[in-house]
Short mmCIF file of C-alpha atoms in Angstrom, two decimals:
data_model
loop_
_atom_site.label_atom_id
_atom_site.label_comp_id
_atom_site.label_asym_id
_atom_site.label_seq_id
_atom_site.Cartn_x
_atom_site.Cartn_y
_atom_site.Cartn_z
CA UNK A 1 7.77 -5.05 5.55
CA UNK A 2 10.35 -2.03 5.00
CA UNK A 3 9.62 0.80 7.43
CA UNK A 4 11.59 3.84 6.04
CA UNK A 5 11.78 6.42 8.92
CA UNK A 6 10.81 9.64 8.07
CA UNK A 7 10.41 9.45 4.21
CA UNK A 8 7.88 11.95 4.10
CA UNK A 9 9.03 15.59 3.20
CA UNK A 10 7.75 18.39 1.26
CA UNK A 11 8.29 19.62 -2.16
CA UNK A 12 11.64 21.41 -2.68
CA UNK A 13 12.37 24.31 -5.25
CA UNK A 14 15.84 22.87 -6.12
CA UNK A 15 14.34 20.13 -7.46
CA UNK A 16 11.35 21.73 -9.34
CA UNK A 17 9.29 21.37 -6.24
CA UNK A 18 9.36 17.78 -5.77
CA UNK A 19 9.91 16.31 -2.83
CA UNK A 20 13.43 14.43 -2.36
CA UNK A 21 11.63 10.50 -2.99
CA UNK A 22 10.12 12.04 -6.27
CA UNK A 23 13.49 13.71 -7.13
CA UNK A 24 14.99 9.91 -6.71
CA UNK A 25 15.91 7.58 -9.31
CA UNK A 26 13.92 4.80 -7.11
CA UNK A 27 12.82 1.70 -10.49
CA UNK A 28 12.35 -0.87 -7.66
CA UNK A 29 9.89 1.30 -5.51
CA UNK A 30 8.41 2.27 -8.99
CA UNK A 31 7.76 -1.08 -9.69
CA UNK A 32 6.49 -1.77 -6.58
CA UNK A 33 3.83 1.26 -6.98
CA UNK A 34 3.15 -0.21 -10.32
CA UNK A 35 2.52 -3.38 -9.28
CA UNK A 36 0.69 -3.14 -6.30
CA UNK A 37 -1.90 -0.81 -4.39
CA UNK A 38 -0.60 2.70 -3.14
CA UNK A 39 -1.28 5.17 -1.29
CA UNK A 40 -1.24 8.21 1.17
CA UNK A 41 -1.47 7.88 5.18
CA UNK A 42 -1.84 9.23 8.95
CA UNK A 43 0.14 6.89 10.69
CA UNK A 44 -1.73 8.08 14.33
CA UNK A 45 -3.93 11.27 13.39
CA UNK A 46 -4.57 13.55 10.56
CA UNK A 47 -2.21 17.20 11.75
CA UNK A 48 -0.18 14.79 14.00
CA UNK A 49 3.78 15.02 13.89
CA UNK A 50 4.29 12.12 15.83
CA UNK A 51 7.52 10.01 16.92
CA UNK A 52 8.64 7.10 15.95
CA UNK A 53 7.72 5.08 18.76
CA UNK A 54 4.36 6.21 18.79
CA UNK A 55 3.97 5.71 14.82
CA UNK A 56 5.51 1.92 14.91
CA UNK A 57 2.88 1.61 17.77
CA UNK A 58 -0.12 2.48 15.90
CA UNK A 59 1.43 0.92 12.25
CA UNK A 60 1.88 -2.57 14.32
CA UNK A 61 -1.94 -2.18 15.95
CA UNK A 62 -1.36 -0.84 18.90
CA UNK A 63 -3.19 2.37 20.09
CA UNK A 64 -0.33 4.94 21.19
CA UNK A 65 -2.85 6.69 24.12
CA UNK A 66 -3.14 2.97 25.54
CA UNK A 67 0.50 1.58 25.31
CA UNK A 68 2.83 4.27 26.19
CA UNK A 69 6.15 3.06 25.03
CA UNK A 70 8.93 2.73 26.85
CA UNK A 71 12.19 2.23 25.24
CA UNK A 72 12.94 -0.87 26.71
CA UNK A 73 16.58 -1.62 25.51
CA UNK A 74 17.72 0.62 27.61
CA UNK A 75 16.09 -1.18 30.67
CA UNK A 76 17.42 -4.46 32.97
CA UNK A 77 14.77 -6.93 32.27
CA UNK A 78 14.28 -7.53 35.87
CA UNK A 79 14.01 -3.38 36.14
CA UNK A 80 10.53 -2.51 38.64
CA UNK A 81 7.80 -1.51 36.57
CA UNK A 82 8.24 2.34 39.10
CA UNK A 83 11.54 2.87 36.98
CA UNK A 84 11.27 5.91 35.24
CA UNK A 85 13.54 5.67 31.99
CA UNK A 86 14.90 8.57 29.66
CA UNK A 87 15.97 8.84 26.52
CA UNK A 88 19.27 11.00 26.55
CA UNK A 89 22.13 12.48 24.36
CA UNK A 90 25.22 14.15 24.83
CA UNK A 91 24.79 17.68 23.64
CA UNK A 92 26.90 20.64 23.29
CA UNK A 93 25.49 23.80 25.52
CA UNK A 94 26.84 27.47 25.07
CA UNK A 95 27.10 28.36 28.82
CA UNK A 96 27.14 32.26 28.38
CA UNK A 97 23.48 32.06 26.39
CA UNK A 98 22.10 28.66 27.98
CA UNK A 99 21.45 27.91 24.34
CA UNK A 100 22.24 24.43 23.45
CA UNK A 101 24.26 24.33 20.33
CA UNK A 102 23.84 20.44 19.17
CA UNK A 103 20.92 18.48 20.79
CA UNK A 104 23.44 15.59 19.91
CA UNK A 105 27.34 16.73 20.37
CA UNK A 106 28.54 13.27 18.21
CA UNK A 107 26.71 10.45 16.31
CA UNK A 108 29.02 8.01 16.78
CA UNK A 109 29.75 7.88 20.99
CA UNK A 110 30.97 3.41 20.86
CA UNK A 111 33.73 4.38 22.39
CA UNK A 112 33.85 7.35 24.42
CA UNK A 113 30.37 6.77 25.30
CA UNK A 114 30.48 3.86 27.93
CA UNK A 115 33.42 6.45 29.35
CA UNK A 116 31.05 9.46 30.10
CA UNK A 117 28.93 6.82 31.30
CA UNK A 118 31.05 5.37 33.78
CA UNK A 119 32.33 8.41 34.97
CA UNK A 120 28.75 9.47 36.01
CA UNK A 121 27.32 6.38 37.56
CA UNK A 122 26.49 6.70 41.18
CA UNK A 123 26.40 10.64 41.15
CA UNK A 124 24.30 12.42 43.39
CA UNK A 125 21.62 14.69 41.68
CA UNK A 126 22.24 18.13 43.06
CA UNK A 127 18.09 19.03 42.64
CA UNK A 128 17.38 15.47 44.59
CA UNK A 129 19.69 14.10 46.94
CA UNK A 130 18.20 11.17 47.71
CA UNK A 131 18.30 9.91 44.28
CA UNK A 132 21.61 8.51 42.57
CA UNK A 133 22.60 8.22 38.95
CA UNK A 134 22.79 4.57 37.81
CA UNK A 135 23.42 4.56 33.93
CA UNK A 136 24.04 1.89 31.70
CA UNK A 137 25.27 1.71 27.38
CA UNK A 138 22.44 3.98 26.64
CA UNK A 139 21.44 5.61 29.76
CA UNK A 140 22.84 8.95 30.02
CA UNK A 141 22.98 12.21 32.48
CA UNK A 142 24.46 15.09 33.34
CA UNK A 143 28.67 15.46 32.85
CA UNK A 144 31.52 17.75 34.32
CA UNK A 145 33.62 14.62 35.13
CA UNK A 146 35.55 14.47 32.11
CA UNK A 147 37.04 17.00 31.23
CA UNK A 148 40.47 15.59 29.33
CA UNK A 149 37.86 13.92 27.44
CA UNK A 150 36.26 17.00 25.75
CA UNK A 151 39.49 18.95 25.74
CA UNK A 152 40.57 16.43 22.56
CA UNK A 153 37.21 16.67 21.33
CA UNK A 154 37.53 20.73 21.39
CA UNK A 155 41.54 20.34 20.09
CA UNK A 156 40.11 18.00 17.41
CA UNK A 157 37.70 20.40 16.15
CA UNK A 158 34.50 18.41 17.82
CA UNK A 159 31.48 18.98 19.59
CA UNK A 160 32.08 18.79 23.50
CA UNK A 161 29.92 16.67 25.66
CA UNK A 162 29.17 18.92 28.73
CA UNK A 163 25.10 18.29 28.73
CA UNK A 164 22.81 15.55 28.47
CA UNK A 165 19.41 16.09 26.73
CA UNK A 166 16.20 14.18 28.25
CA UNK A 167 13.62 13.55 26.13
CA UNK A 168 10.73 10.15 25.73
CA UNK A 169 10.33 9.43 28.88
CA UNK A 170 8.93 6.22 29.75
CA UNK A 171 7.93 2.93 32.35
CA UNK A 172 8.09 -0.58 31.64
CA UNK A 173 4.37 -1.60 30.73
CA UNK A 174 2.53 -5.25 29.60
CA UNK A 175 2.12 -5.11 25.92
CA UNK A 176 -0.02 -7.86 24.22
CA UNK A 177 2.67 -9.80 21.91
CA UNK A 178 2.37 -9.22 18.16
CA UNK A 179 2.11 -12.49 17.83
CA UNK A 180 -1.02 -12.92 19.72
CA UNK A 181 -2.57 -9.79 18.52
CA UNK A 182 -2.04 -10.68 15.20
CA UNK A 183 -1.21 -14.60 14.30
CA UNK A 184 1.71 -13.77 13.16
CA UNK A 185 5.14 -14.83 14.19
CA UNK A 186 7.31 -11.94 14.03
CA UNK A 187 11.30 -10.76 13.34
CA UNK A 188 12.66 -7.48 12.62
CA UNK A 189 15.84 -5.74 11.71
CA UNK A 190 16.59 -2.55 13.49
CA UNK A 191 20.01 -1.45 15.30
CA UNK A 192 18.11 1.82 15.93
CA UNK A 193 18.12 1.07 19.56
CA UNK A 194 14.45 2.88 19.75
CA UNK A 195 12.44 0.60 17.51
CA UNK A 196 14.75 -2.54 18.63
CA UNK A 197 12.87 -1.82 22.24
CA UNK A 198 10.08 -1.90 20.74
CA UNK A 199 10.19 -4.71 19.04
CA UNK A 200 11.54 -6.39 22.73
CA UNK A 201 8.66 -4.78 24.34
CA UNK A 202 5.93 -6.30 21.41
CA UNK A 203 7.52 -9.67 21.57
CA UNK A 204 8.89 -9.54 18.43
CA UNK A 205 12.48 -11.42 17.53
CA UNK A 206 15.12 -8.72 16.70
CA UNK A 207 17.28 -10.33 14.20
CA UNK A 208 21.46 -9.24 14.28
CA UNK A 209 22.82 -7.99 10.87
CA UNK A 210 26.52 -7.33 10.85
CA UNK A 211 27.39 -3.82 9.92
CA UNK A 212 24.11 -2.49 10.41
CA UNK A 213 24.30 0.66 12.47
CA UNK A 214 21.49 2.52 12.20
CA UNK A 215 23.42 5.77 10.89
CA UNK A 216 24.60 7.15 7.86
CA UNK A 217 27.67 4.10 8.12
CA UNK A 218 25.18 1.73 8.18
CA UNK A 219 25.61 -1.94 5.27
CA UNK A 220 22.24 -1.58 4.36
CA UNK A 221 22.92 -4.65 2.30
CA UNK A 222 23.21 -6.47 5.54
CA UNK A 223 19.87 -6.00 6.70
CA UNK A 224 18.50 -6.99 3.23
CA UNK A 225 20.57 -10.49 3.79
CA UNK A 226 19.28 -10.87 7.19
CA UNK A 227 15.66 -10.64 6.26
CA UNK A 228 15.60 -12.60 3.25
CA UNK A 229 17.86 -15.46 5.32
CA UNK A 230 15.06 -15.73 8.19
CA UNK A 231 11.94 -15.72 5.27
CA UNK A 232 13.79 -18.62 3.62
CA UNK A 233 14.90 -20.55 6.01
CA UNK A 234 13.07 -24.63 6.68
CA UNK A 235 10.22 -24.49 7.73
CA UNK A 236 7.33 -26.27 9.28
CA UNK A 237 3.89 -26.50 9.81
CA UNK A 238 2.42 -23.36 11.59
CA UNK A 239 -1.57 -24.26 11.86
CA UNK A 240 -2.20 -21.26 14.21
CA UNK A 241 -1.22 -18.78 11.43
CA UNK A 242 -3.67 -16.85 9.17
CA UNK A 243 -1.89 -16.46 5.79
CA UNK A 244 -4.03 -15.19 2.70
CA UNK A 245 -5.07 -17.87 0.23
CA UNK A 246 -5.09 -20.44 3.11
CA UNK A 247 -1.96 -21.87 1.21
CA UNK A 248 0.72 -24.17 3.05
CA UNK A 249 3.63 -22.11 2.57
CA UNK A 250 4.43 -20.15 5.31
CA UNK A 251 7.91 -18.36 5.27
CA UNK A 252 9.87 -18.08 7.91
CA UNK A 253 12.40 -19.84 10.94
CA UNK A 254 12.09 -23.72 11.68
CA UNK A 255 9.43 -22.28 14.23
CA UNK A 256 7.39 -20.77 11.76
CA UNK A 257 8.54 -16.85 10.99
CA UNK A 258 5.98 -15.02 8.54
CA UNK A 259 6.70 -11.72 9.01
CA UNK A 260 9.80 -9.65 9.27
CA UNK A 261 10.36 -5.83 9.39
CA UNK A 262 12.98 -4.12 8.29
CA UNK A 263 13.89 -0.54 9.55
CA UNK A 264 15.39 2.38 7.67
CA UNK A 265 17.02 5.31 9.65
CA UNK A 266 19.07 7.09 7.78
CA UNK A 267 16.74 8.97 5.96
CA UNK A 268 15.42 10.21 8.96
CA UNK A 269 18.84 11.27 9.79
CA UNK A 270 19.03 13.16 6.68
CA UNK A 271 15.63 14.99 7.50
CA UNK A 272 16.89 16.02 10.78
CA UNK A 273 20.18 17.06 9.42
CA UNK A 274 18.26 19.04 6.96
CA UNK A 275 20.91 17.29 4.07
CA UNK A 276 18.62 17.55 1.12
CA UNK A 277 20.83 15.90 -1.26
CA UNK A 278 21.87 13.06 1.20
CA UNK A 279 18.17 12.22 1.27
CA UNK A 280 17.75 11.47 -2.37
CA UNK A 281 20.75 9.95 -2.32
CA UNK A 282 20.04 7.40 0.80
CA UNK A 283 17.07 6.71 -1.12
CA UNK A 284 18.71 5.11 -4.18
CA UNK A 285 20.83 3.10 -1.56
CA UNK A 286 17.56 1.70 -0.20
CA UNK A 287 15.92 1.32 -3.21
CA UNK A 288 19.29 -1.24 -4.48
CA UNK A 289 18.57 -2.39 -0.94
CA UNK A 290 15.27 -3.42 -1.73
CA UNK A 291 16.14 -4.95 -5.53
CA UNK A 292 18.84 -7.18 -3.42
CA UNK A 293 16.32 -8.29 -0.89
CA UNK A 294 13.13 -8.97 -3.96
CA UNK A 295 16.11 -11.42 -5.90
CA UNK A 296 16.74 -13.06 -2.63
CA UNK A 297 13.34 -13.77 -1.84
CA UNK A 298 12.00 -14.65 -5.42
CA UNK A 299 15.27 -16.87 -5.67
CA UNK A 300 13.38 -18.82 -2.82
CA UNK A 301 9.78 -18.40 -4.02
CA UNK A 302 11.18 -20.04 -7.52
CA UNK A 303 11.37 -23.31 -5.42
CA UNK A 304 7.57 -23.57 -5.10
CA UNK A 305 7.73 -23.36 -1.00
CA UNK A 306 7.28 -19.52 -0.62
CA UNK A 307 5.07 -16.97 -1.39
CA UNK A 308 5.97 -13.87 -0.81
CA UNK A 309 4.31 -9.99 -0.18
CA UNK A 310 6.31 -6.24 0.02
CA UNK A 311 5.03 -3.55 1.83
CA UNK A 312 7.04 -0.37 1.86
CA UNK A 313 5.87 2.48 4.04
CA UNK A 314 7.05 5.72 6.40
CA UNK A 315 6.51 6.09 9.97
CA UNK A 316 6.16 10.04 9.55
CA UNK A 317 7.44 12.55 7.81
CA UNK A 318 10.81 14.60 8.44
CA UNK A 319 11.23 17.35 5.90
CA UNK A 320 14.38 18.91 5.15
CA UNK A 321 13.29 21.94 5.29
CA UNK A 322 11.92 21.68 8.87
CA UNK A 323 14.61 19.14 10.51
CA UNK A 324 12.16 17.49 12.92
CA UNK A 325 8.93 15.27 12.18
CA UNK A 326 5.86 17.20 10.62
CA UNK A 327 2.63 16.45 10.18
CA UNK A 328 2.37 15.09 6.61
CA UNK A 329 1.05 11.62 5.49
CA UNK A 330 3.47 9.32 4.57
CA UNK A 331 3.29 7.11 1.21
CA UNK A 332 2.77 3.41 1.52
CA UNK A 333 2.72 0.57 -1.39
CA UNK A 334 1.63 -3.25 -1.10
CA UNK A 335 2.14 -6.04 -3.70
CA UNK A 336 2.93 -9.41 -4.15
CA UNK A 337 6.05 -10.22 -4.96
CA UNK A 338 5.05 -12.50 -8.08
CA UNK A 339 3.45 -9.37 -9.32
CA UNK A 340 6.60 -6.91 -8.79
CA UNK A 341 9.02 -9.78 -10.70
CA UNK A 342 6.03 -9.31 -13.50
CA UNK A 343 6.90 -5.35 -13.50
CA UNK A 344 10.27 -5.41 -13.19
CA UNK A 345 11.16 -8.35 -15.22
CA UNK A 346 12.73 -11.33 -13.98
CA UNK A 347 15.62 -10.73 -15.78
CA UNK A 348 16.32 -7.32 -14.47
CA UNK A 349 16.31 -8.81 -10.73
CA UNK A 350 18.25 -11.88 -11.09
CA UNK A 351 21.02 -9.85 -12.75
CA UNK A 352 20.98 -7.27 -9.72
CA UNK A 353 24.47 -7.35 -7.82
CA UNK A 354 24.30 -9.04 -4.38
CA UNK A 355 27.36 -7.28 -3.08
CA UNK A 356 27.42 -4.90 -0.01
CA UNK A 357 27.75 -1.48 -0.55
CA UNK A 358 27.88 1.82 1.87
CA UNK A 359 25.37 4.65 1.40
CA UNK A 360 26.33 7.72 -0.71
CA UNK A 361 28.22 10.33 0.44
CA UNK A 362 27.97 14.04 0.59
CA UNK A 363 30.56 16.86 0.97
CA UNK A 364 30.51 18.98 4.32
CA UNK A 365 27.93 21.39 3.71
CA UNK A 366 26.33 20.12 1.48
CA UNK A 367 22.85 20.55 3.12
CA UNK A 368 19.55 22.26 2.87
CA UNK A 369 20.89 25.52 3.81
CA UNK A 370 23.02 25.66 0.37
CA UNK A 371 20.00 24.28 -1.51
CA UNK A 372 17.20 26.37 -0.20
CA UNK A 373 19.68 29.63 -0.46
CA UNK A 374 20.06 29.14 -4.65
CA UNK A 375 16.37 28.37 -4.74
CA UNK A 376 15.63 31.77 -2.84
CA UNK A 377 17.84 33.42 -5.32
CA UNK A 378 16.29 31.89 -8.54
CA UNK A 379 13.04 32.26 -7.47
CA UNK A 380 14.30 35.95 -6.75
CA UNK A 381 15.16 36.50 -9.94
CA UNK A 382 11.85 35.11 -11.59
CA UNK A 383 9.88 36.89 -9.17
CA UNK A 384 12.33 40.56 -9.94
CA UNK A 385 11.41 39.86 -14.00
CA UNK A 386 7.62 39.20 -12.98
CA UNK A 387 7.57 42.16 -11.36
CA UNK A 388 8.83 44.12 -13.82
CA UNK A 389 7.03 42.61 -16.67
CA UNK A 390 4.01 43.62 -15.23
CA UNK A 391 5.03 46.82 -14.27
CA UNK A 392 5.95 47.41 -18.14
CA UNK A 393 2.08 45.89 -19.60
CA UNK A 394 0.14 48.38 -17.45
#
């Protein structure tokens, strides 16, 4: 199951109004389509631009209005179910407008996050006295501690980190496991700390795969390794498991794994960052992503112990033109694998390379802003000559 966040966009004028998966050159997800049964989707509610938490929540069976999620990686497990948690960034504010000028003042905060962190744990909230800061990796409040910190940032030509933005807040809550709910013994890759809580909070097995990050850095290659290692692996008998076809081969762990999720965030990233280009490119990457992991897993179906179905699907939609989730339906495609080795030929996806590779890059700038701005001026031009060819027939 490949879960790629926020595939759904519009159609853009750059690209002969297509939207940036249709402008992709994408021959394993065409296969897939080909091969398989397709279609359109509201992950929660038709007009709903939903998050990601809530749109994993109703994708794995779970009604969002019942299970409010709480993003439990960023919890103590023995944390009192009267902890309120939130979901915070470092952002950049302009103190003479009160306008803040990045909701997220660096993606990449390993190492000087834990810092600001530190720095701020035990302070007293002015608004509440009798309340104390206690942060941990990804809790975060509040700073005007460190000050040498964001003077390099500024002298290095970076965002500072003088606010922290709240957003999804949450409690810890009793979820009924995946497993339970649905037979199925579950895995997923995700070093998105969001959907890695949860898959903690459904009971689900998060699965490590080294060089994943979640990011535009991330070794998507990695993640396609990772899943195809745990739905290959021994197995054994796993009576309490619904599989179609009532057949004997269940994929999975020694214990019995038969379904594993892999997430996708980077193109959500893209969305957000309104980088129009960087979206059809970080599609290619996960469409080789997704020809690595089909020739790892028919490799292991040619033994006669596997059988093997792909599902590709969105959580929601974040267009580049917007830069936040909209209300669009997302795409989704199911086959079995047998059938997308028949499309795509068996000699096509045995000779696919198995080596890891980064995702594309783009130049600075090289955004929606500079696409939209030649489309505006095309689209200018045709609309001048309309104009004044009709002007000239009456």
């Amino acid at each position: 199951y490949v879960l790629i966040d926020g595939v759904g966009d519009v159609s853009i004028p750059r690209f002969g109004f297509k939207t940036p998966l249709q402008a992709a050159k994408v021959p394993n997800l065409d296969a897939i389509a080909s091969a398989g049964v397709n279609g359109l989707m509201d992950t929660v509610e038709v007009g709903l631009g939903c998050g990601s938490d809530t749109a994993h929540l109703s994708l794995l069976g779970y009604d969002p209005r019942v299970y409010l999620f709480l993003y439990k990686m960023a919890v103590p497990h023995n944390a009192h179910c009267y902890f309120v948690v939130l979901y915070s960034n470092f952002a950049n504010l302009d103190e003479k407008t009160g306008i803040v000028i990045s909701w997220r003042a660096d993606r990449h905060f390993e190492e000087q996050g834990p810092i600001l962190c530190a720095a701020l744990d035990g302070m007293k909230l002015p608004s509440f006295p009798e309340y104390e800061v206690r942060v941990s990796r990804f809790r975060l409040t509040k700073n005007h501690l460190l000050q040498p910190l964001n003077a390099k940032r500024a002298a290095e030509g970076k965002n500072i980190a003088d606010l922290v933005h709240l957003r999804g807040c949450g409690i810890r809550i009793e979820v009924p496991p995946l497993e339970k709910k649905r037979g199925l013994r579950p895995g997923m890759v995700a070093p998105t700390k969001i959907i890695a809580g949860l898959g903690f909070s459904l009971g689900i097995d998060i699965l490590e795969a080294p060089g994943a990050t979640g990011d535009y850095r991330t070794f998507i290659t990695s993640k396609a390794n990772a899943i195809a290692k745990a739905l290959s692996a021994p197995l054994k008998s796993c009576p309490n498991v619904f599989v179609l076809r009532e057949d004997k081969n269940k994929p999975g762990q020694p214990d019995g794994y038969d379904f594993r999720f892999l997430h996708v965030k980077d193109i959500d990233d893209a969305g957000h960052d309104k980088a129009t280009l960087f979206k059809v490119k970080a599609m290619e990457a996960v469409d080789r992503a997704i020809g690595q992991l089909a020739r790892l897993l028919w490799e292991a179906e040619s033994t006669g112990n596997f059988e093997y179905f792909l599902c590709v699907t969105g959580d929601h939609s974040t267009p580049v033109e917007y830069g936040d989730h909209s209300f669009e339906p997302v795409p989704f495609t199911i086959c079995s694998l047998k059938d997308f080795v028949s499309v795509r030929g068996e000699k096509t996806i045995l000779g696919g390379f198995l080596d890891p590779f980064p995702l594309a890059t783009v130049k600075d700038g090289e955004n929606l802003t500079e696409d939209v701005n030649k489309g505006r001026e095309s689209n200018s031009l045709k609309l001048s000559a309309a104009i004044q060819f009709l002007s000239l027939t009456r």
